[in-house]
CSV table of N, CA and C in Angstrom, one decimal:
chain,number,residue,atom,x,y,z
K,1,GLN,N,13.2,-10.6,8.2
K,1,GLN,CA,11.8,-10.6,8.5
K,1,GLN,C,11.3,-9.2,8.8
K,2,VAL,N,10.2,-8.8,8.2
K,2,VAL,CA,9.7,-7.4,8.3
K,2,VAL,C,8.9,-7.3,9.6
K,3,GLN,N,9.1,-6.3,10.4
K,3,GLN,CA,8.4,-6.0,11.6
K,3,GLN,C,7.9,-4.6,11.7
K,4,LEU,N,6.7,-4.4,12.2
K,4,LEU,CA,6.2,-3.1,12.6
K,4,LEU,C,6.0,-3.1,14.1
K,5,VAL,N,6.7,-2.2,14.7
K,5,VAL,CA,6.6,-2.1,16.2
K,5,VAL,C,6.1,-0.7,16.6
K,6,GLU,N,4.9,-0.8,17.2
K,6,GLU,CA,4.3,0.4,17.7
K,6,GLU,C,4.7,0.8,19.1
K,7,SER,N,4.7,2.0,19.5
K,7,SER,CA,5.0,2.5,20.8
K,7,SER,C,4.3,3.8,21.1
K,8,GLY,N,4.2,4.2,22.3
K,8,GLY,CA,3.7,5.5,22.7
K,8,GLY,C,2.3,5.5,23.3
K,9,GLY,N,1.7,4.3,23.4
K,9,GLY,CA,0.4,4.2,24.0
K,9,GLY,C,0.4,4.4,25.5
K,10,GLY,N,-0.7,4.5,26.1
K,10,GLY,CA,-0.8,4.6,27.5
K,10,GLY,C,-2.1,5.2,28.0
K,11,LEU,N,-2.1,5.6,29.2
K,11,LEU,CA,-3.3,6.1,29.9
K,11,LEU,C,-3.3,7.7,29.8
K,12,VAL,N,-4.3,8.3,29.4
K,12,VAL,CA,-4.3,9.8,29.3
K,12,VAL,C,-5.7,10.2,29.7
K,13,GLN,N,-5.8,11.4,30.2
K,13,GLN,CA,-7.1,12.0,30.6
K,13,GLN,C,-7.8,12.6,29.4
K,14,PRO,N,-9.1,12.7,29.4
K,14,PRO,CA,-9.8,13.3,28.3
K,14,PRO,C,-9.2,14.7,28.0
K,15,GLY,N,-9.1,15.1,26.8
K,15,GLY,CA,-8.5,16.3,26.4
K,15,GLY,C,-7.0,16.3,26.3
K,16,GLY,N,-6.4,15.2,26.7
K,16,GLY,CA,-4.9,15.1,26.6
K,16,GLY,C,-4.4,14.6,25.2
K,17,SER,N,-3.1,14.5,25.2
K,17,SER,CA,-2.5,14.1,23.9
K,17,SER,C,-1.5,12.9,24.1
K,18,LEU,N,-1.4,12.2,23.0
K,18,LEU,CA,-0.4,11.1,22.9
K,18,LEU,C,0.2,11.1,21.5
K,19,ARG,N,1.4,10.7,21.4
K,19,ARG,CA,2.1,10.5,20.1
K,19,ARG,C,2.5,9.1,19.9
K,20,LEU,N,1.9,8.4,19.0
K,20,LEU,CA,2.3,7.0,18.7
K,20,LEU,C,3.3,7.0,17.6
K,21,SER,N,4.2,6.0,17.7
K,21,SER,CA,5.2,5.8,16.7
K,21,SER,C,5.2,4.3,16.2
K,22,CYS,N,5.5,4.2,14.9
K,22,CYS,CA,5.6,2.8,14.3
K,22,CYS,C,6.9,2.7,13.6
K,23,ALA,N,7.8,1.9,14.1
K,23,ALA,CA,9.1,1.7,13.5
K,23,ALA,C,9.1,0.4,12.6
K,24,VAL,N,9.5,0.6,11.4
K,24,VAL,CA,9.6,-0.5,10.5
K,24,VAL,C,11.0,-1.1,10.5
K,25,SER,N,11.1,-2.4,10.6
K,25,SER,CA,12.5,-2.9,10.6
K,25,SER,C,12.5,-4.2,9.8
K,26,GLY,N,13.7,-4.7,9.6
K,26,GLY,CA,13.9,-5.9,8.8
K,26,GLY,C,14.4,-5.6,7.4
K,27,PHE,N,14.4,-6.5,6.5
K,27,PHE,CA,14.8,-6.3,5.2
K,27,PHE,C,13.8,-5.6,4.4
K,28,ILE,N,14.0,-4.3,4.3
K,28,ILE,CA,13.0,-3.4,3.7
K,28,ILE,C,13.6,-2.8,2.4
K,29,TYR,N,12.9,-2.9,1.3
K,29,TYR,CA,13.3,-2.2,0.1
K,29,TYR,C,12.3,-1.3,-0.4
K,30,SER,N,11.1,-1.4,0.2
K,30,SER,CA,10.0,-0.5,-0.3
K,30,SER,C,9.0,-0.3,0.8
K,31,VAL,N,8.8,0.9,1.2
K,31,VAL,CA,7.7,1.3,2.2
K,31,VAL,C,6.7,2.2,1.5
K,32,ASN,N,5.6,1.8,1.2
K,32,ASN,CA,4.6,2.5,0.5
K,32,ASN,C,3.5,3.1,1.4
K,33,ASP,N,2.3,2.9,1.0
K,33,ASP,CA,1.2,3.5,1.9
K,33,ASP,C,1.2,2.9,3.2
K,34,MET,N,1.1,3.7,4.3
K,34,MET,CA,1.0,3.3,5.6
K,34,MET,C,-0.2,3.8,6.3
K,35,ALA,N,-0.6,3.2,7.4
K,35,ALA,CA,-1.9,3.6,8.0
K,35,ALA,C,-1.9,3.3,9.5
K,36,TRP,N,-2.8,3.9,10.2
K,36,TRP,CA,-3.1,3.5,11.6
K,36,TRP,C,-4.6,3.1,11.6
K,37,SER,N,-4.8,2.0,12.3
K,37,SER,CA,-6.1,1.5,12.5
K,37,SER,C,-6.3,1.3,14.0
K,38,ARG,N,-7.5,1.1,14.4
K,38,ARG,CA,-7.8,0.8,15.9
K,38,ARG,C,-8.9,-0.1,16.0
K,39,GLN,N,-8.9,-0.8,17.2
K,39,GLN,CA,-10.0,-1.7,17.6
K,39,GLN,C,-10.3,-1.4,19.0
K,40,ALA,N,-11.5,-1.0,19.2
K,40,ALA,CA,-12.1,-0.8,20.6
K,40,ALA,C,-12.7,-2.1,21.1
K,41,PRO,N,-12.8,-2.2,22.4
K,41,PRO,CA,-13.4,-3.4,23.0
K,41,PRO,C,-14.8,-3.7,22.4
K,42,GLY,N,-15.0,-4.9,21.9
K,42,GLY,CA,-16.3,-5.2,21.4
K,42,GLY,C,-16.7,-4.7,20.1
K,43,LYS,N,-15.7,-4.0,19.4
K,43,LYS,CA,-16.0,-3.4,18.1
K,43,LYS,C,-15.0,-3.9,17.1
K,44,GLU,N,-15.4,-3.7,15.8
K,44,GLU,CA,-14.5,-4.2,14.7
K,44,GLU,C,-13.4,-3.1,14.5
K,45,ARG,N,-12.3,-3.6,13.9
K,45,ARG,CA,-11.2,-2.8,13.6
K,45,ARG,C,-11.6,-1.7,12.6
K,46,GLU,N,-11.1,-0.5,12.8
K,46,GLU,CA,-11.5,0.6,11.8
K,46,GLU,C,-10.2,1.4,11.5
K,47,LEU,N,-10.2,1.9,10.3
K,47,LEU,CA,-9.2,2.8,9.8
K,47,LEU,C,-9.2,4.1,10.5
K,48,VAL,N,-8.1,4.6,10.9
K,48,VAL,CA,-8.0,5.9,11.6
K,48,VAL,C,-7.5,7.0,10.6
K,49,ALA,N,-6.3,6.6,10.0
K,49,ALA,CA,-5.7,7.6,9.1
K,49,ALA,C,-4.7,6.8,8.2
K,50,SER,N,-4.4,7.4,7.1
K,50,SER,CA,-3.5,6.8,6.2
K,50,SER,C,-2.6,7.8,5.5
K,51,ILE,N,-1.4,7.4,5.0
K,51,ILE,CA,-0.5,8.3,4.4
K,51,ILE,C,0.2,7.6,3.3
K,52,THR,N,0.3,8.3,2.2
K,52,THR,CA,1.1,7.7,1.1
K,52,THR,C,2.6,8.0,1.2
K,53,ARG,N,3.4,7.4,0.4
K,53,ARG,CA,4.8,7.6,0.4
K,53,ARG,C,5.1,9.1,0.2
K,54,GLY,N,4.3,9.7,-0.6
K,54,GLY,CA,4.5,11.1,-0.8
K,54,GLY,C,3.9,12.0,0.2
K,55,SER,N,3.3,11.4,1.3
K,55,SER,CA,2.8,12.1,2.4
K,55,SER,C,1.4,12.7,2.2
K,56,THR,N,0.7,12.2,1.2
K,56,THR,CA,-0.7,12.6,1.1
K,56,THR,C,-1.5,11.8,2.2
K,57,THR,N,-2.3,12.6,2.9
K,57,THR,CA,-3.0,12.0,4.1
K,57,THR,C,-4.5,11.9,3.9
K,58,ASN,N,-5.1,10.9,4.7
K,58,ASN,CA,-6.5,10.8,4.7
K,58,ASN,C,-6.9,10.4,6.1
K,59,TYR,N,-8.1,10.9,6.6
K,59,TYR,CA,-8.5,10.7,7.9
K,59,TYR,C,-9.9,10.2,8.0
K,60,ALA,N,-10.2,9.4,9.0
K,60,ALA,CA,-11.6,9.1,9.3
K,60,ALA,C,-12.3,10.3,9.9
K,61,GLU,N,-13.5,10.5,9.6
K,61,GLU,CA,-14.3,11.7,10.1
K,61,GLU,C,-14.1,11.9,11.6
K,62,PHE,N,-14.1,10.8,12.3
K,62,PHE,CA,-14.2,10.9,13.8
K,62,PHE,C,-12.9,11.4,14.4
K,63,VAL,N,-11.8,11.5,13.6
K,63,VAL,CA,-10.5,12.1,14.1
K,63,VAL,C,-10.1,13.3,13.4
K,64,LYS,N,-10.8,13.7,12.4
K,64,LYS,CA,-10.4,14.9,11.6
K,64,LYS,C,-10.3,16.1,12.6
K,65,GLY,N,-9.2,16.9,12.4
K,65,GLY,CA,-9.0,18.0,13.2
K,65,GLY,C,-8.3,17.7,14.6
K,66,ARG,N,-8.2,16.5,14.9
K,66,ARG,CA,-7.6,16.1,16.2
K,66,ARG,C,-6.4,15.3,16.1
K,67,PHE,N,-6.3,14.4,15.1
K,67,PHE,CA,-5.2,13.5,14.9
K,67,PHE,C,-4.4,13.9,13.6
K,68,THR,N,-3.1,13.7,13.7
K,68,THR,CA,-2.3,14.0,12.5
K,68,THR,C,-1.3,12.8,12.3
K,69,ILE,N,-1.4,12.3,11.1
K,69,ILE,CA,-0.5,11.2,10.7
K,69,ILE,C,0.7,11.8,9.9
K,70,SER,N,1.9,11.3,10.2
K,70,SER,CA,3.1,11.7,9.4
K,70,SER,C,4.1,10.6,9.3
K,71,ARG,N,5.1,10.8,8.5
K,71,ARG,CA,6.1,9.8,8.3
K,71,ARG,C,7.5,10.4,8.1
K,72,ASP,N,8.5,9.6,8.5
K,72,ASP,CA,9.9,10.0,8.2
K,72,ASP,C,10.4,8.8,7.4
K,73,ASN,N,10.5,9.0,6.1
K,73,ASN,CA,11.0,8.0,5.2
K,73,ASN,C,12.5,7.6,5.4
K,74,THR,N,13.2,8.5,6.0
K,74,THR,CA,14.6,8.3,6.2
K,74,THR,C,14.8,7.3,7.4
K,75,LYS,N,13.8,7.3,8.3
K,75,LYS,CA,13.8,6.4,9.5
K,75,LYS,C,12.9,5.3,9.4
K,76,ASN,N,12.1,5.2,8.3
K,76,ASN,CA,11.1,4.1,8.1
K,76,ASN,C,10.2,4.1,9.4
K,77,THR,N,9.7,5.3,9.7
K,77,THR,CA,8.9,5.4,10.9
K,77,THR,C,7.6,6.3,10.5
K,78,VAL,N,6.5,5.8,11.1
K,78,VAL,CA,5.2,6.5,10.9
K,78,VAL,C,4.7,7.0,12.3
K,79,TYR,N,4.1,8.1,12.3
K,79,TYR,CA,3.7,8.7,13.6
K,79,TYR,C,2.2,9.0,13.5
K,80,LEU,N,1.6,9.0,14.7
K,80,LEU,CA,0.2,9.5,14.9
K,80,LEU,C,0.1,10.4,16.1
K,81,GLN,N,0.0,11.7,15.8
K,81,GLN,CA,-0.2,12.6,16.9
K,81,GLN,C,-1.7,12.7,17.2
K,82,MET,N,-2.0,12.5,18.4
K,82,MET,CA,-3.4,12.5,18.8
K,82,MET,C,-3.7,13.5,19.9
K,83,ASN,N,-4.5,14.5,19.5
K,83,ASN,CA,-4.8,15.6,20.5
K,83,ASN,C,-6.3,15.6,20.8
K,84,ASN,N,-6.6,16.3,21.9
K,84,ASN,CA,-8.0,16.4,22.3
K,84,ASN,C,-8.6,15.0,22.4
K,85,LEU,N,-8.0,14.1,23.1
K,85,LEU,CA,-8.4,12.7,23.1
K,85,LEU,C,-9.7,12.6,23.9
K,86,LYS,N,-10.6,11.7,23.4
K,86,LYS,CA,-11.9,11.5,24.0
K,86,LYS,C,-12.0,10.0,24.6
K,87,PRO,N,-12.8,9.8,25.5
K,87,PRO,CA,-13.0,8.4,26.0
K,87,PRO,C,-13.3,7.4,24.9
K,88,GLU,N,-14.0,7.8,23.9
K,88,GLU,CA,-14.3,6.9,22.7
K,88,GLU,C,-13.1,6.6,21.9
K,89,ASP,N,-12.0,7.3,22.1
K,89,ASP,CA,-10.8,6.9,21.4
K,89,ASP,C,-10.0,5.8,22.0
K,90,THR,N,-10.5,5.3,23.1
K,90,THR,CA,-9.9,4.1,23.8
K,90,THR,C,-9.9,2.9,22.9
K,91,ALA,N,-8.8,2.4,22.6
K,91,ALA,CA,-8.7,1.2,21.7
K,91,ALA,C,-7.2,0.7,21.7
K,92,VAL,N,-7.0,-0.4,21.0
K,92,VAL,CA,-5.7,-0.8,20.6
K,92,VAL,C,-5.4,-0.2,19.2
K,93,TYR,N,-4.3,0.5,19.1
K,93,TYR,CA,-4.0,1.1,17.8
K,93,TYR,C,-2.9,0.3,17.1
K,94,TYR,N,-3.2,0.0,15.8
K,94,TYR,CA,-2.3,-0.8,15.0
K,94,TYR,C,-1.7,0.0,13.9
K,95,CYS,N,-0.5,-0.2,13.7
K,95,CYS,CA,0.2,0.3,12.5
K,95,CYS,C,0.1,-0.7,11.4
K,96,ASN,N,-0.1,-0.3,10.2
K,96,ASN,CA,-0.2,-1.3,9.1
K,96,ASN,C,0.2,-0.6,7.8
K,97,GLY,N,0.7,-1.4,6.9
K,97,GLY,CA,1.1,-0.8,5.6
K,97,GLY,C,1.6,-1.8,4.6
K,98,GLN,N,1.9,-1.2,3.5
K,98,GLN,CA,2.4,-2.0,2.3
K,98,GLN,C,3.9,-1.9,2.3
K,99,LEU,N,4.5,-3.0,2.6
K,99,LEU,CA,6.0,-3.0,2.6
K,99,LEU,C,6.5,-4.1,1.7
K,100,ASN,N,7.5,-3.8,0.9
K,100,ASN,CA,8.0,-4.7,-0.1
K,100,ASN,C,6.9,-5.2,-0.9
K,101,SER,N,6.6,-6.4,-1.0
K,101,SER,CA,5.5,-6.9,-1.9
K,101,SER,C,4.3,-7.4,-1.0
K,102,GLY,N,4.3,-7.1,0.2
K,102,GLY,CA,3.2,-7.6,1.1
K,102,GLY,C,2.6,-6.5,1.9
K,103,TYR,N,1.6,-6.9,2.7
K,103,TYR,CA,0.9,-6.0,3.6
K,103,TYR,C,1.1,-6.5,5.0
K,104,TYR,N,1.5,-5.6,6.0
K,104,TYR,CA,1.9,-6.1,7.3
K,104,TYR,C,1.2,-5.3,8.4
K,105,TRP,N,1.1,-5.9,9.5
K,105,TRP,CA,0.4,-5.3,10.7
K,105,TRP,C,1.4,-5.4,11.9
K,106,GLY,N,1.3,-4.4,12.7
K,106,GLY,CA,2.0,-4.5,14.0
K,106,GLY,C,1.2,-5.2,15.0
K,107,GLN,N,1.8,-5.3,16.2
K,107,GLN,CA,1.1,-6.0,17.3
K,107,GLN,C,0.1,-5.1,18.1
K,108,GLY,N,0.2,-3.8,17.9
K,108,GLY,CA,-0.7,-2.8,18.5
K,108,GLY,C,-0.1,-2.2,19.8
K,109,THR,N,-0.6,-1.0,20.1
K,109,THR,CA,-0.3,-0.4,21.3
K,109,THR,C,-1.6,0.2,21.9
K,110,ARG,N,-1.8,0.0,23.2
K,110,ARG,CA,-3.1,0.3,23.8
K,110,ARG,C,-3.2,1.7,24.3
K,111,VAL,N,-4.3,2.4,23.9
K,111,VAL,CA,-4.5,3.8,24.3
K,111,VAL,C,-5.8,3.7,25.2
K,112,THR,N,-5.7,4.3,26.4
K,112,THR,CA,-6.9,4.4,27.2
K,112,THR,C,-7.1,5.8,27.6
K,113,VAL,N,-8.3,6.3,27.3
K,113,VAL,CA,-8.6,7.7,27.7
K,113,VAL,C,-9.6,7.7,28.8
K,114,SER,N,-9.2,8.1,29.9
K,114,SER,CA,-10.1,8.0,31.1
K,114,SER,C,-9.7,9.0,32.2
K,115,SER,N,-10.6,9.5,32.9
K,115,SER,CA,-10.3,10.4,34.0
K,115,SER,C,-10.2,9.6,35.3
């Protein structure tokens, strides 16, 4: 069974940093495009950043210059480095991606940016 498990969320002050990790486990024979999405309270889920297997990245405008997505294909892990966090970044962050022949989502990790 394929699983995506996020970690690294928590409470941080405005201007602070967090690094999220997404570990892929299970019977994996193909890890392709991966992404981080988020859902803030009362809002719809939105794409934050994506990365291809060859590490080509794409970012939402609201995180450009502050967040960095990366991946370690040897560890089947995807990361999201978040710097200069703002209160509006408060959300549940989800790892998602194309694995094997399907598309999968993790359970999410909560990020709260507050003083």
